[in-house]
Tab-separated table of C-alpha atoms in Angstrom:
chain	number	residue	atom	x	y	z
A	195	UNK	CA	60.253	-40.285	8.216
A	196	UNK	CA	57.125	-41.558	7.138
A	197	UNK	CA	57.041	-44.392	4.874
A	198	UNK	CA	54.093	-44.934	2.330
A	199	UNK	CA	53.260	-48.007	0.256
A	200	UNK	CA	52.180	-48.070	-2.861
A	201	UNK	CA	48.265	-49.587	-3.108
A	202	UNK	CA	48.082	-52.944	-3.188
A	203	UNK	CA	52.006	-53.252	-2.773
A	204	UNK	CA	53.638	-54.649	0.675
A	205	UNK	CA	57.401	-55.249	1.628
A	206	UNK	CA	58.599	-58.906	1.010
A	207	UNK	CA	60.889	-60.397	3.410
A	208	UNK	CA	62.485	-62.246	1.022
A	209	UNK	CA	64.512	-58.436	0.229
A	210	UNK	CA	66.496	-58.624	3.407
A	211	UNK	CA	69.339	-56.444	1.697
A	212	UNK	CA	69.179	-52.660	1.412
A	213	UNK	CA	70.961	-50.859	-1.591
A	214	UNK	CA	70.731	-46.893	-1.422
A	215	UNK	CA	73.297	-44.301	-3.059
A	216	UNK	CA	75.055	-41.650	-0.774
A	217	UNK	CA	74.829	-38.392	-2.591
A	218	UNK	CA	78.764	-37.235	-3.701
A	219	UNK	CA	80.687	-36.323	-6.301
A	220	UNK	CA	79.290	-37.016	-10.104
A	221	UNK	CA	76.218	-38.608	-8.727
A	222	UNK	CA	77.876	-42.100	-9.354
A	223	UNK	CA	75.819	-43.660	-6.338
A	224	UNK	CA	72.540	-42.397	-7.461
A	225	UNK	CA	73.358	-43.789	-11.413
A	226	UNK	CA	74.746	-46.963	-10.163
A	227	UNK	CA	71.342	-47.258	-8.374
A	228	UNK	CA	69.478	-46.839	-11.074
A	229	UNK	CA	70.717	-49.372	-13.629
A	230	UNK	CA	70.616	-51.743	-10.837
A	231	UNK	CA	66.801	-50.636	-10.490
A	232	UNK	CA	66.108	-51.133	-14.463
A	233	UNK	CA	68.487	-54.177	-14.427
A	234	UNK	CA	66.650	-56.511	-11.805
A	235	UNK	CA	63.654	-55.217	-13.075
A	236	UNK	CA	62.572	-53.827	-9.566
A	237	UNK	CA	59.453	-52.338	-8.961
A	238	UNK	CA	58.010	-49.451	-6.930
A	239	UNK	CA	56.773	-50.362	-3.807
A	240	UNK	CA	56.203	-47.120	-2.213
A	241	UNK	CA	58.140	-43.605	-1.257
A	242	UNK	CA	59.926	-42.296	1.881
A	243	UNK	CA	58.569	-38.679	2.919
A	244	UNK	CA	61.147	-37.235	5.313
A	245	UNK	CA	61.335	-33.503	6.312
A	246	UNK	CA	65.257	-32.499	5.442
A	247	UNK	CA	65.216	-34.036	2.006
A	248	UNK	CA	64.420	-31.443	-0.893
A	249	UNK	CA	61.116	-31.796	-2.753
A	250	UNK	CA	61.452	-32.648	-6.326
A	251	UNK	CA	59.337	-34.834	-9.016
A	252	UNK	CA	59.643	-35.818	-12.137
A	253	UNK	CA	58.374	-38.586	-14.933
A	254	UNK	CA	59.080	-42.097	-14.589
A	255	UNK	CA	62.754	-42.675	-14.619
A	256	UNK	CA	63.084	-46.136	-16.196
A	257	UNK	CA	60.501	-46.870	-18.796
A	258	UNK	CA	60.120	-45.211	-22.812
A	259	UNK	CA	56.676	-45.030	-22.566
A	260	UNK	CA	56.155	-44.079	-19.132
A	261	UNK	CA	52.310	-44.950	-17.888
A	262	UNK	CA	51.987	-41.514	-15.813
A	263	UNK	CA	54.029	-42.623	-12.593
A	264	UNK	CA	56.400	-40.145	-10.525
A	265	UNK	CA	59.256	-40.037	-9.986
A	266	UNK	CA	59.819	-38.730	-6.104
A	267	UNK	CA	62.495	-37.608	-3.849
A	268	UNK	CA	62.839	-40.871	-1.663
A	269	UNK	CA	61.353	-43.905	-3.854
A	270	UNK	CA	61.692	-47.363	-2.450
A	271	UNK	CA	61.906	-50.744	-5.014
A	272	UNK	CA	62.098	-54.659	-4.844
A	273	UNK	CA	63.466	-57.182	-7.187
A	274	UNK	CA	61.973	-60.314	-5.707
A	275	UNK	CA	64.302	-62.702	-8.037
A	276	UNK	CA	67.448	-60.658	-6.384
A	277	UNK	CA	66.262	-60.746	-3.067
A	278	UNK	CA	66.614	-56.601	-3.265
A	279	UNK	CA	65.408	-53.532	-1.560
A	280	UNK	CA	66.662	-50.422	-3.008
A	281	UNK	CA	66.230	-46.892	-1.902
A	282	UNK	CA	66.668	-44.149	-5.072
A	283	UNK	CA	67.637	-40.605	-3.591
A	284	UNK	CA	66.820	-37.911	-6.352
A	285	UNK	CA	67.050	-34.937	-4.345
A	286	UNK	CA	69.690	-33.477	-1.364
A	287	UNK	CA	69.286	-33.255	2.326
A	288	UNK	CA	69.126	-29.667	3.634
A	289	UNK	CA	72.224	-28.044	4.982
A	290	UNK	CA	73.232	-29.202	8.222
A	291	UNK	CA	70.877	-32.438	8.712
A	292	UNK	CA	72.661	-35.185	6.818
A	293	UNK	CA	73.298	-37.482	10.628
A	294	UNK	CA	69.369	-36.530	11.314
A	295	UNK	CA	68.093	-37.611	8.167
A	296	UNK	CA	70.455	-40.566	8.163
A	297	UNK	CA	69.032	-42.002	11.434
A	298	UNK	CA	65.341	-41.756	10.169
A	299	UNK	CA	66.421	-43.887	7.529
A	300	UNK	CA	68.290	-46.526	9.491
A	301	UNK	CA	64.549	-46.906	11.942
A	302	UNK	CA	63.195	-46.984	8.709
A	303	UNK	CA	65.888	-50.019	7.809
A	304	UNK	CA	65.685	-51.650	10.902
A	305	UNK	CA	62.089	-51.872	11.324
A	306	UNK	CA	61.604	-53.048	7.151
A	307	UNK	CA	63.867	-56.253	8.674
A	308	UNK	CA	66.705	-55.285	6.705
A	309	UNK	CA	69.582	-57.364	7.706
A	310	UNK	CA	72.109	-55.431	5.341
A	311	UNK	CA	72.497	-52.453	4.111
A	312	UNK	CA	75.006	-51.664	0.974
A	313	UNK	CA	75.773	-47.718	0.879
A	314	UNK	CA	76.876	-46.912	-2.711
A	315	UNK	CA	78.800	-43.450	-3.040
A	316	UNK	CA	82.102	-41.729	-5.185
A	317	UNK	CA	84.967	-39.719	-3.560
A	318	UNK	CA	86.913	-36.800	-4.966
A	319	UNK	CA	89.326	-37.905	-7.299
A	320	UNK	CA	91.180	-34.786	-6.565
A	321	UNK	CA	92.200	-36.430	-3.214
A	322	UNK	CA	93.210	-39.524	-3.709
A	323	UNK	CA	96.750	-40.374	-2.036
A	324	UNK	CA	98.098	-42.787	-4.580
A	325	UNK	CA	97.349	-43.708	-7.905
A	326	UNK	CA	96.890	-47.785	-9.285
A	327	UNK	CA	95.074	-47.729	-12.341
A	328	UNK	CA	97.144	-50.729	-13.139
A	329	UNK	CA	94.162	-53.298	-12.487
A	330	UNK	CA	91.478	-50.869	-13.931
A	331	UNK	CA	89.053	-48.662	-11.749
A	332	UNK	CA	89.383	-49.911	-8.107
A	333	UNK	CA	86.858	-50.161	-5.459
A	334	UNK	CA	87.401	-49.243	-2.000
A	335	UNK	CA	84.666	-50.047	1.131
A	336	UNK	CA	84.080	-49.545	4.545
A	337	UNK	CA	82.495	-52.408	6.710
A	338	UNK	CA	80.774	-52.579	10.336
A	339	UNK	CA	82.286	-56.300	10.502
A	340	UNK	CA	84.831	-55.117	12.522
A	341	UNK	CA	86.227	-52.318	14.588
A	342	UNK	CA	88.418	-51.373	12.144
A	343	UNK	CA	86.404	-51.215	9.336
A	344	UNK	CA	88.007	-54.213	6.946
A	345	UNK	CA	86.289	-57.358	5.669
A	346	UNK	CA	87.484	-60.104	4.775
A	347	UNK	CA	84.981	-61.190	2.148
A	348	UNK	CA	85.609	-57.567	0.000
A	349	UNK	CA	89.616	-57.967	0.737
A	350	UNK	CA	88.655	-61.150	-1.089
A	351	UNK	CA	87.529	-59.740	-3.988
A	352	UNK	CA	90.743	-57.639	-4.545
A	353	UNK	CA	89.259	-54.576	-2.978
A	354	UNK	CA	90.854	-52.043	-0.137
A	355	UNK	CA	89.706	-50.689	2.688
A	356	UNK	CA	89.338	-46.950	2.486
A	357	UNK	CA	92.641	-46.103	4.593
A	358	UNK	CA	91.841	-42.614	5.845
A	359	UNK	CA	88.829	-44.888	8.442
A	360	UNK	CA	90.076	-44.153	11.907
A	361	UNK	CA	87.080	-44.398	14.546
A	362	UNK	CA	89.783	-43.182	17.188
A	363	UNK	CA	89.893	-39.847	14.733
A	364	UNK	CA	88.063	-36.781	16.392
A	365	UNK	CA	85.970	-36.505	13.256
A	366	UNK	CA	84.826	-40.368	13.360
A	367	UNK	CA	84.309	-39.987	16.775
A	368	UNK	CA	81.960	-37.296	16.980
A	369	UNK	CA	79.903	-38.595	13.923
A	370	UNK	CA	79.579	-41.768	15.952
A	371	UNK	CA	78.363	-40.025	19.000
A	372	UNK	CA	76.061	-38.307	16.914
A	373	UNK	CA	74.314	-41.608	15.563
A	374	UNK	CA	74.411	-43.129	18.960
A	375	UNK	CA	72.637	-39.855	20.746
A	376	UNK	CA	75.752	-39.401	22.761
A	377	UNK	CA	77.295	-36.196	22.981
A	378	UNK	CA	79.172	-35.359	26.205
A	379	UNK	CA	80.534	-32.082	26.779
A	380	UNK	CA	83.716	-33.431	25.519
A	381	UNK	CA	83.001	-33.434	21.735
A	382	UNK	CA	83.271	-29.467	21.580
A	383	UNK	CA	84.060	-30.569	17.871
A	384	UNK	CA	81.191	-30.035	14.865
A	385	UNK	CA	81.181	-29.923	10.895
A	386	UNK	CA	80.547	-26.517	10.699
A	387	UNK	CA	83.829	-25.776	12.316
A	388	UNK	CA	87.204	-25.247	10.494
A	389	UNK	CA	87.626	-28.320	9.000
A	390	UNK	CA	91.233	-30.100	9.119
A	391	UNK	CA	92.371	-32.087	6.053
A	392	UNK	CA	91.546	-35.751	8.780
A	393	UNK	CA	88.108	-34.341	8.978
A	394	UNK	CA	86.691	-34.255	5.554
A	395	UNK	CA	86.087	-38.080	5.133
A	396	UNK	CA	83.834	-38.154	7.848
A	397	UNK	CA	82.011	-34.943	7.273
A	398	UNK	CA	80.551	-36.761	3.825
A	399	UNK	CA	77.084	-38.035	3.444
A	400	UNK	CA	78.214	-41.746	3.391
A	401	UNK	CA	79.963	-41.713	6.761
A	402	UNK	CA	76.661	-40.452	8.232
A	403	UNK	CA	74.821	-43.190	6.524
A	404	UNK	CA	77.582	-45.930	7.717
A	405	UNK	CA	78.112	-44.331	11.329
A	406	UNK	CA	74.103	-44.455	11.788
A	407	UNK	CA	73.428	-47.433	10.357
A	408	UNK	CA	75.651	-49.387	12.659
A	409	UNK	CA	75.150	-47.581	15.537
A	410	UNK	CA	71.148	-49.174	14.762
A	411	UNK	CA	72.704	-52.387	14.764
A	412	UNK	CA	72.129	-52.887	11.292
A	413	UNK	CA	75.654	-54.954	8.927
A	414	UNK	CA	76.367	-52.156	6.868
A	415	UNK	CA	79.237	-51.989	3.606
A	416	UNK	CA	80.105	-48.880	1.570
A	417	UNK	CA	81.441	-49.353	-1.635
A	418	UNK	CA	83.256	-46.536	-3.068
A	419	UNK	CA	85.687	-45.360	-6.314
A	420	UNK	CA	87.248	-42.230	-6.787
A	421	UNK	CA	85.909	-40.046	-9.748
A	422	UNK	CA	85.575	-36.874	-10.971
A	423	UNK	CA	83.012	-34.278	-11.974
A	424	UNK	CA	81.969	-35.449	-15.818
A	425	UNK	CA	80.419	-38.454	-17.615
A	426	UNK	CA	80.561	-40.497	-14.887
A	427	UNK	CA	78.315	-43.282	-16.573
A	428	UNK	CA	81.181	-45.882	-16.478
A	429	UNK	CA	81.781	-45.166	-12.652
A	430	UNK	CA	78.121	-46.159	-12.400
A	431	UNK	CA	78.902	-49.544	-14.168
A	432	UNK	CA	81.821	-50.399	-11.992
A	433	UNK	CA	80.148	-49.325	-8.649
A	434	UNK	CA	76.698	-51.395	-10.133
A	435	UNK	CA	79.008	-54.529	-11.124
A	436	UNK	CA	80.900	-54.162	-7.304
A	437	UNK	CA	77.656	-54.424	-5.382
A	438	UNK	CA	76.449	-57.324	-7.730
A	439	UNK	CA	79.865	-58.985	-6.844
A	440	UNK	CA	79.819	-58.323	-3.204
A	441	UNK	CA	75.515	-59.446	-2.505
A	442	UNK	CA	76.586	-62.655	-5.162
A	443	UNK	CA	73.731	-61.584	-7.001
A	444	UNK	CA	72.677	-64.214	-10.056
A	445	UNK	CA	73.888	-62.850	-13.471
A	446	UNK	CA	70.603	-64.293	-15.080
A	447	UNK	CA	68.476	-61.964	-12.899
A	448	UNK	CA	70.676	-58.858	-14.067
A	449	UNK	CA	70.139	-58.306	-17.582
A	450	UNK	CA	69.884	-56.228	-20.475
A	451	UNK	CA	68.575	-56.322	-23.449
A	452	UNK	CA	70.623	-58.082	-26.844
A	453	UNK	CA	72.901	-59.953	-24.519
A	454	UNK	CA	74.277	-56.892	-22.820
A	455	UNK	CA	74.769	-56.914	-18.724
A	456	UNK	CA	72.373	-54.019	-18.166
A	457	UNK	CA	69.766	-52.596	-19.026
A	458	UNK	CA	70.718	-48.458	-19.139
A	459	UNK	CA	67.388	-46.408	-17.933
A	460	UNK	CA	65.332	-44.490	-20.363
A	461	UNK	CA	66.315	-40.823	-18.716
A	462	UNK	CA	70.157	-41.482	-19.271
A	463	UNK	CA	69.406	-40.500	-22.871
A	464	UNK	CA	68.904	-36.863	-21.689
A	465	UNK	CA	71.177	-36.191	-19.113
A	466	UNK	CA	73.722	-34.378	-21.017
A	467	UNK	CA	71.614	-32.486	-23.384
A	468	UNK	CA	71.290	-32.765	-27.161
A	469	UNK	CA	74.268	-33.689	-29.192
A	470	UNK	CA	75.575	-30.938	-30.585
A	471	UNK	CA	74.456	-29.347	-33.804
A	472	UNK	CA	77.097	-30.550	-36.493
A	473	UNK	CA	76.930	-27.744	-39.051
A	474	UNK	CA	78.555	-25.376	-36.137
A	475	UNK	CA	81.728	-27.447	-37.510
């Protein structure tokens, strides 16, 4: 993974924390990322180039009258004010080298002097165990603090650990082997086999991202909600709000415009199409 900087641009230290989205269901990860990009008023400081993630471009994602910049596959930002390094992925990994491209981005991490990284993805609503909409949408996350993946500090904020995290499961295990460059003759088990209802947490792009993270030594979180294919725009607001909550970030550097919280990018305005033509009715 080769990283390039923007000219006259550099990496502050100041942005010791790393936000990037996991790619899942609805995209919530990728749209939380960007309203907390056009909320902190982050700028570009360069773009990741990494062989098993898709080409794609497009015109500047945040601005109505966009000066002619691109939008890339990999694009790296930094709110100075929010002492923030975030990481928009606009384009998937190619089949089969999620754990590969996940490790180039940990070096990358690790050498950036990152200190922690904040993983933002959805699940499938379709497989959640049991239902609690009784205190609104609710947040689950998975920490490297300790062995068994809780924290304290998110437990704090009324959120729960996601329960099906079992590094003693085979699945677990083997992506942690993976990240660590440690496969033995033992773990016989991949992905591409016949997947068993215990494996499918761990076969998702987030549990790459968390497994190789830590196993770089890097303090790494996921935060997580359940959703389903749709308008998830509000899951984007709840997973954005979460990681403001968790890094403790300062409401006055997070702010929209007439009083409101964010600040909703300029390409959300097109990402269902056209409203529909009224006279059809």
């Amino acid at each position: 993974m080769e990283f390039v900087l923007e000219e006259g641009k550099h990496l502050s230290e100041s942005c010791s924390n790393l936000i990037l989205p996991a790619l899942s269901i609805g995209n919530v990860g990728q749209l939380a990322v960007d309203l907390l990009v056009s909320s902190t008023g982050a700028e570009t400081v360069g773009y990741l180039d990494d062989q098993f993630v898709l080409p794609c471009v497009g015109n500047d994602a945040y601005r109505p009258s966009p000066r002619g910049d691109l939008a890339l596959p990999l694009q790296a930002y930094e709110s100075s004010s929010s002492g923030l390094t975030l990481i928009q992925q606009r384009s998937p990994v190619v089949k089969g080298m999620m754990v590969e491209y996940a490790k180039n981005l940990a070096d990358f991490a690790a050498a950036s002097g990152n200190k922690h990284v904040v993983v933002l993805s959805a699940l499938d609503f379709g497989r959640l165990q049991r239902i609690d909409m009784s205190s609104g949408p609710q947040i689950y996350y998975l920490s490297s603090t300790s062995v068994d993946g809780t924290d304290d500090y998110c437990e704090q904020l009324g959120w729960k650990r996601l329960q099906e995290y079992n590094p003693a499961q085979r699945g677990w295990k083997y992506l942690s082997s993976l990240a660590e460059g440690d496969v033995g003759d033992e773990n016989n088990f991949t992905f591409e086999d016949d997947l068993e209802e215990e494996d499918y947490y761990p076969s998702l792009p987030f549990a790459a991202l968390f497994s190789c993270f830590k196993a770089r030594g890097l303090k790494v979180t996921c935060l997580l909600c359940y959703c389903s294919e749709g308008d998830n725009m509000a899951d984007a607001f709840n997973l954005a709000d979460a990681a403001c909550k968790f890094l403790r970030l300062n409401p006055d550097n997070v702010r929209g415009d007439d009083g409101e919280k964010w600040i909703v990018p300029f390409s959300w305005m097109t990402v269902y199409g056209p409203p529909p033509d009224m006279s059809m009715f």
